[in-house]
Amino acid sequence: MRDKMAYTTADMMTCAMSRLLQDGEVAFHGVSSHMPMVSMMLAKALHAPSMVHLNIPGGVNPSTLRNTSYSSAGTELVRHSESTFSLLDVFDLSIRGKLDVAFLGGVQFDQHGHVNASIIGTPDNLKVRLPGGAGSAVLIPTAKKAIVWRTKHDVRTFVEHVDFITTKGNLWKIVTPLCVFDYFKGRLVLDSIHPGTTVEEVKAQTGFKIHETEVPVNAAPTQQELNTLRKIDPNNLRAIEFK
Amino acid sequence: MRDKMAYTTADMMTCAMSRLLQDGEVAFHGVSSHMPMVSMMLAKALHAPSMVHLNIPGGVNPSTLRNTSYSSAGTELVRHSESTFSLLDVFDLSIRGKLDVAFLGGVQFDQHGHVNASIIGTPDNLKVRLPGGAGSAVLIPTAKKAIVWRTKHDVRTFVEHVDFITTKGNLWKIVTPLCVFDYFKGRLVLDSIHPGTTVEEVKAQTGFKIHETEVPVNAAPTQQELNTLRKIDPNNLRAIEFK
Amino acid sequence: MSKRMELEEAIKQFIRPGSRLCFSGNALHRAPMAAVREIARQEISKLKIVKTAGALDIDLLCAMGLVDTVDAGFVSYESVYGLCMHYRKGVEEKRITGNEHACYTVLCALRGAIMNVPFMPVHGLLYSDLLVENDYFKVVDDPFGGQEPVTLVKTLKPDVAIIHVHQADEQGNAIINGAKYDDEIIWRAADHVIITAEKIIPSLKGTYGKKTIDIPGFMTDAVIEVPGGAKPCSYEGLYEVDHRMLKKFLSGREKKDHQIWLDNYDQTDRKGLRQQAGGFRR
Amino acid sequence: MSKRMELEEAIKQFIRPGSRLCFSGNALHRAPMAAVREIARQEISKLKIVKTAGALDIDLLCAMGLVDTVDAGFVSYESVYGLCMHYRKGVEEKRITGNEHACYTVLCALRGAIMNVPFMPVHGLLYSDLLVENDYFKVVDDPFGGQEPVTLVKTLKPDVAIIHVHQADEQGNAIINGAKYDDEIIWRAADHVIITAEKIIPSLKGTYGKKTIDIPGFMTDAVIEVPGGAKPCSYEGLYEVDHRMLKKFLSGREKKDHQIWLDNYDQTDRKGLRQQAGGFRR
């Protein structure tokens, strides 16, 4: 159904993340984080011009992604930046409680807001060695608001209990192809769904119980958002995880 | 007697320190350290061209002191340097056991090689609050060789017991207007005397017992050393502590 | 959003009685003297000062009776001008707590603030009465089973770092020409950062690669244009130590003398007065 | 005294079985691939690798069976190419110890090496099975009496850091254009530093102020000229990721395949072979 619309799931998720960012905030994304990277550029272009965009190569407020062919950690982010702030600086900043938003990934999530990016199985009976949580284990507890995104929404991703707690903490939102979860009073609750899906579909694709029955539907990407997306991300980096 | 010679006490001390430096060594001096600064430049000009000269403003191998009017911590040391290496980098380097030579000051020294740069009196009955040991408390224990210099040589400077142990450790030599002490098997021993003094004079001016009776006399500054000194230090910064 | 302010305003807004402060530069080089003088004019007291090697900045505030504690490795003018007599007297008379550090342990205590941890391990400092006399050092066993004891220094968290720079823009991006000294540590460690600059331009945007921004704008709270803001200390390429004004301060005996000395700088430190005087070209 | 060497020689001299290594760059950017390949050619085994975010560098050495331990926050190609399968398989089959860190704790463990202390306190890491499962983290009481427990990470001391740079001189001074990533940490933390450079010039002396030397010469042990030394990873302004060669590696199944892949680079990595081939302009 979604593919009949004039926008892609990547567009929707990118807009949903972009709308979570406020003007003046200091926000960070890491490696393999194309959607968050584009969502930050989108927010700065539309409603959050003074947001501060930090990243792994250390460029503060990169002015363009137009020459970025592949990576969300490439030195293009430094080449046209306003100044530099290293990855270690970013971590220290968050550790000091001064990072407003961190975008982080993960592979498994449970109803208690636990994030697993480490292993499937148990340490003694390892099934899959995952890439690792990168910054999550210190950023999710210390950033004021941690936004997690995941391009898969199924019962293996959203589970009753994660296999391994890589981290938990100041998780704020989880953005998926179907919905946005909110982390509220120690539990994941359904915050809103994207157009084209239903609460029932989300429930069916989620491995833990969802109590909410009626939630708002997010506005589809506006024409202005879509136009801006195409301008700032002509290579469609935001869709790279869906390829 | 010394002032009748064609060189000053500052020249002698500077040459004595310069001769302690070997080619290829990595050496550091701090603030208020004009003689060590000039001695490093002298060593590099004469016998230790590959010595690495580190300092507080962070200039690696400053090429000239000719525009330095006042300080041994001025940014002139950076302006014509080969690269930069901050004060914190210097400390960390020493802490890792990779700094060959550190030049340090002090106000009181005893036969056990204790250095006091902190207070005269006791903490509870403070007579004089001294400037403080600056880098000494970590550099004297960690640099491979710590060279201390002091422009006063009297019984209040070289004492039986220091009032306060700011530090001890890898003290190697103490250079004074009269002599050079060596720190050997946990004791200060007389290493050599400068021309124009005697072991008796040194004994009379020293508050702890000196056991050595015959020691070598250091060579007076050579004509080459003096010519080079005048060239690299035209403002006579090396004499600033005697003014 | 411009972070440009007047000096009076910035000092009033960010510095309170009891604030812990870090100053840029080292000894008589690039101390943020205009800001230090403004603190003195506003008589903000009970200050805690943290610096590896301080001189006139610390001594002036001590002379004005505004200092509670100094954590430093070295407090002295360089050789020619000798000890900081106001600091020394204050410590000797127990009006001021002089916490002696190695310069390195000052920096490590600030590293503790950068990393938001209560202490920092320090190698090398094992033989010193400083360990015995001071509660900001502790020697502990290595929890990872190493045989050597480990010295810890207690974290020092500055409320405000004041840094005098060559050039800044209205967003707070700052460029220090010449030696950085410990500035890279203090702006990261402090809760707030005040920049005084020889010159402020509207924006440094677009100069990346051509100029090196030393302090990113989003980390600073206020920028103030104060030409000559380090005087009578020196600033690389711009001015040398002003020995005449330094001697004038050192010859002062009473608070009254220091106040007169401060007055000499009123028009260069404060924009309001500069504009009244009409003589200052912007 | 020139520090210029051939790649074969430098790798042989400084890297031994069991060495702990750090590599420059991040993910597929500016990894010192020529040096990594030379380690693979020399089959130096039981290596311990420390990196915040590694990809091809780690995966290649894992594929060649040369890795004992990896301490990292993230080991993966970026989205398109997915997981590092050789690393993953090695860990799953318990041939490789995969010590998972937060990227930050990797950097803090290296800070411990820079400061020559056995551990580094880390704030923020309090809720994680990583603390439970791994002996390189410990949670202790604050010896200064603070109420919050303090997490410590055990120091990781690299034997060698290998850094690929844009330009170096014969004395070992090195200039990195573009993003520095964690290189500022690794060259300080390691016992020895090997620089591979796109270009070596006799001396960078006299360029201070015009160029920024990122690594001072006295801190480096060897400099080697290897144009294209990061390929198939990218290097700012010079070359993008070589997707064709990357895919070729990823399609390899056995050690024999990887050896053939390595052979493709023999002439560009090794000067001896370049000169024999006669085709390489110096």
Coordinates of C-alpha atoms in Angstrom, one line a residue, chain C residues 12-170:
Chain C
K12 CA 27.2 39.8 35.8
Q13 CA 25.2 37.0 34.1
F14 CA 27.6 34.1 34.4
I15 CA 29.8 34.8 37.3
R16 CA 28.5 34.6 40.9
P17 CA 30.1 34.8 44.3
G18 CA 31.8 31.5 44.8
S19 CA 32.1 30.6 41.1
R20 CA 35.0 28.4 40.1
L21 CA 36.8 30.0 37.2
C22 CA 39.4 29.1 34.6
F23 CA 41.3 31.7 32.7
S24 CA 43.0 31.4 29.3
G25 CA 46.7 31.6 28.7
N26 CA 49.7 31.0 30.9
A27 CA 51.7 33.2 33.2
L28 CA 51.7 36.7 31.6
H29 CA 50.5 35.5 28.2
R30 CA 46.9 36.0 27.0
A31 CA 45.3 36.1 30.4
P32 CA 41.7 37.5 29.9
M33 CA 42.6 40.6 31.8
A34 CA 39.7 42.8 30.7
A35 CA 37.3 40.2 32.1
V36 CA 39.3 39.7 35.2
R37 CA 39.3 43.5 35.8
E38 CA 35.5 43.5 35.2
I39 CA 35.1 40.8 37.9
A40 CA 37.2 43.1 40.2
R41 CA 35.1 46.1 39.4
Q42 CA 31.9 44.2 40.2
E43 CA 33.7 42.9 43.3
I44 CA 32.4 39.3 42.8
S45 CA 33.9 37.5 45.8
K46 CA 34.8 34.0 47.2
L47 CA 36.1 33.0 43.8
K48 CA 37.7 29.6 43.2
I49 CA 40.4 29.8 40.6
V50 CA 41.9 26.9 38.7
K51 CA 45.0 27.4 36.5
T52 CA 48.2 25.5 35.8
A53 CA 50.4 28.6 36.0
G54 CA 48.8 31.9 36.9
A55 CA 50.3 35.4 37.5
L56 CA 48.6 38.8 37.3
D57 CA 45.1 37.3 36.8
I58 CA 45.2 35.5 40.1
D59 CA 47.3 38.2 41.9
L60 CA 44.9 41.0 41.0
L61 CA 41.8 39.2 42.3
C62 CA 43.8 38.3 45.4
A63 CA 44.8 41.9 45.9
M64 CA 41.1 42.9 45.7
G65 CA 40.2 40.3 48.3
L66 CA 37.9 38.3 46.0
V67 CA 39.6 34.9 46.1
D68 CA 38.6 32.0 48.3
T69 CA 40.7 29.2 46.8
V70 CA 43.4 28.8 44.2
D71 CA 44.1 25.3 42.7
A72 CA 47.3 25.7 40.7
G73 CA 50.7 24.3 39.9
F74 CA 52.6 27.5 39.9
V75 CA 51.5 31.0 40.9
S76 CA 54.2 33.6 40.2
Y77 CA 55.3 36.2 37.7
E78 CA 58.2 35.0 35.7
S79 CA 61.7 35.6 37.0
V80 CA 61.9 39.4 36.7
Y81 CA 58.9 40.2 38.8
G82 CA 59.1 37.4 41.3
L83 CA 56.3 36.0 43.5
C84 CA 52.7 37.0 43.4
M85 CA 52.8 38.9 46.6
H86 CA 49.0 39.3 47.1
Y87 CA 48.4 35.6 46.6
R88 CA 51.3 34.7 48.8
K89 CA 50.2 37.0 51.6
G90 CA 46.6 35.8 51.4
V91 CA 47.7 32.2 51.7
E92 CA 50.2 32.9 54.5
E93 CA 47.5 34.8 56.4
K94 CA 45.0 32.0 55.7
R95 CA 42.5 34.2 53.9
I96 CA 43.1 32.2 50.8
T97 CA 43.3 28.4 50.4
G98 CA 46.2 27.7 48.2
N99 CA 45.8 24.1 46.9
E100 CA 49.1 23.2 45.5
H101 CA 49.0 20.8 42.5
A102 CA 51.4 19.6 40.0
C103 CA 50.4 21.5 36.8
Y104 CA 49.6 18.1 35.5
T105 CA 47.2 17.3 38.3
V106 CA 45.3 20.5 37.6
L107 CA 44.9 19.4 34.0
C108 CA 43.8 15.9 35.2
A109 CA 41.3 17.4 37.6
L110 CA 39.9 19.3 34.7
R111 CA 39.9 16.1 32.6
G112 CA 37.7 14.7 35.3
A113 CA 35.2 17.6 34.6
I114 CA 35.4 17.0 30.9
M115 CA 34.5 13.3 31.5
N116 CA 32.0 14.0 34.3
V117 CA 33.7 11.6 36.7
P118 CA 34.6 12.3 40.3
F119 CA 38.3 11.7 40.0
M120 CA 41.1 11.0 37.5
P121 CA 43.9 8.5 38.0
V122 CA 47.4 10.1 37.8
H123 CA 50.6 8.2 37.2
G124 CA 53.9 9.3 38.6
L125 CA 52.8 11.3 41.7
L126 CA 53.8 8.9 44.4
Y127 CA 56.5 10.5 46.4
S128 CA 55.3 13.8 47.7
D129 CA 54.1 15.5 50.8
L130 CA 51.4 16.9 48.6
L131 CA 49.7 13.5 48.8
V132 CA 50.0 13.5 52.6
E133 CA 48.8 17.0 53.2
N134 CA 45.9 17.3 50.8
D135 CA 42.5 15.6 50.7
Y136 CA 42.2 16.2 46.9
F137 CA 44.7 13.3 46.4
K138 CA 44.0 9.7 47.3
V139 CA 46.1 6.6 46.8
V140 CA 44.1 3.4 46.2
D141 CA 44.7 -0.2 45.2
D142 CA 44.2 -1.0 41.6
P143 CA 40.8 -2.7 41.3
F144 CA 42.0 -4.6 38.2
G145 CA 44.7 -6.3 40.4
G146 CA 47.8 -4.4 39.3
Q147 CA 50.5 -4.4 41.9
E148 CA 51.2 -0.6 41.9
P149 CA 49.0 1.7 44.0
V150 CA 47.1 4.3 41.9
T151 CA 47.0 8.0 42.8
L152 CA 43.7 9.7 42.1
V153 CA 43.1 13.5 41.9
K154 CA 39.7 14.8 42.7
T155 CA 37.8 16.4 39.8
L156 CA 37.6 20.2 39.7
K157 CA 34.6 21.4 37.7
P158 CA 34.8 25.0 36.7
D159 CA 31.6 27.0 36.4
V160 CA 33.0 29.4 33.8
A161 CA 36.1 29.5 31.5
I162 CA 37.0 32.9 30.3
I163 CA 39.1 32.9 27.1
H164 CA 40.6 35.8 25.3
V165 CA 41.0 35.2 21.6
H166 CA 42.1 36.9 18.5
Q167 CA 38.9 36.7 16.5
A168 CA 35.4 35.5 17.1
D169 CA 32.1 35.6 15.3
E170 CA 28.7 36.5 16.7

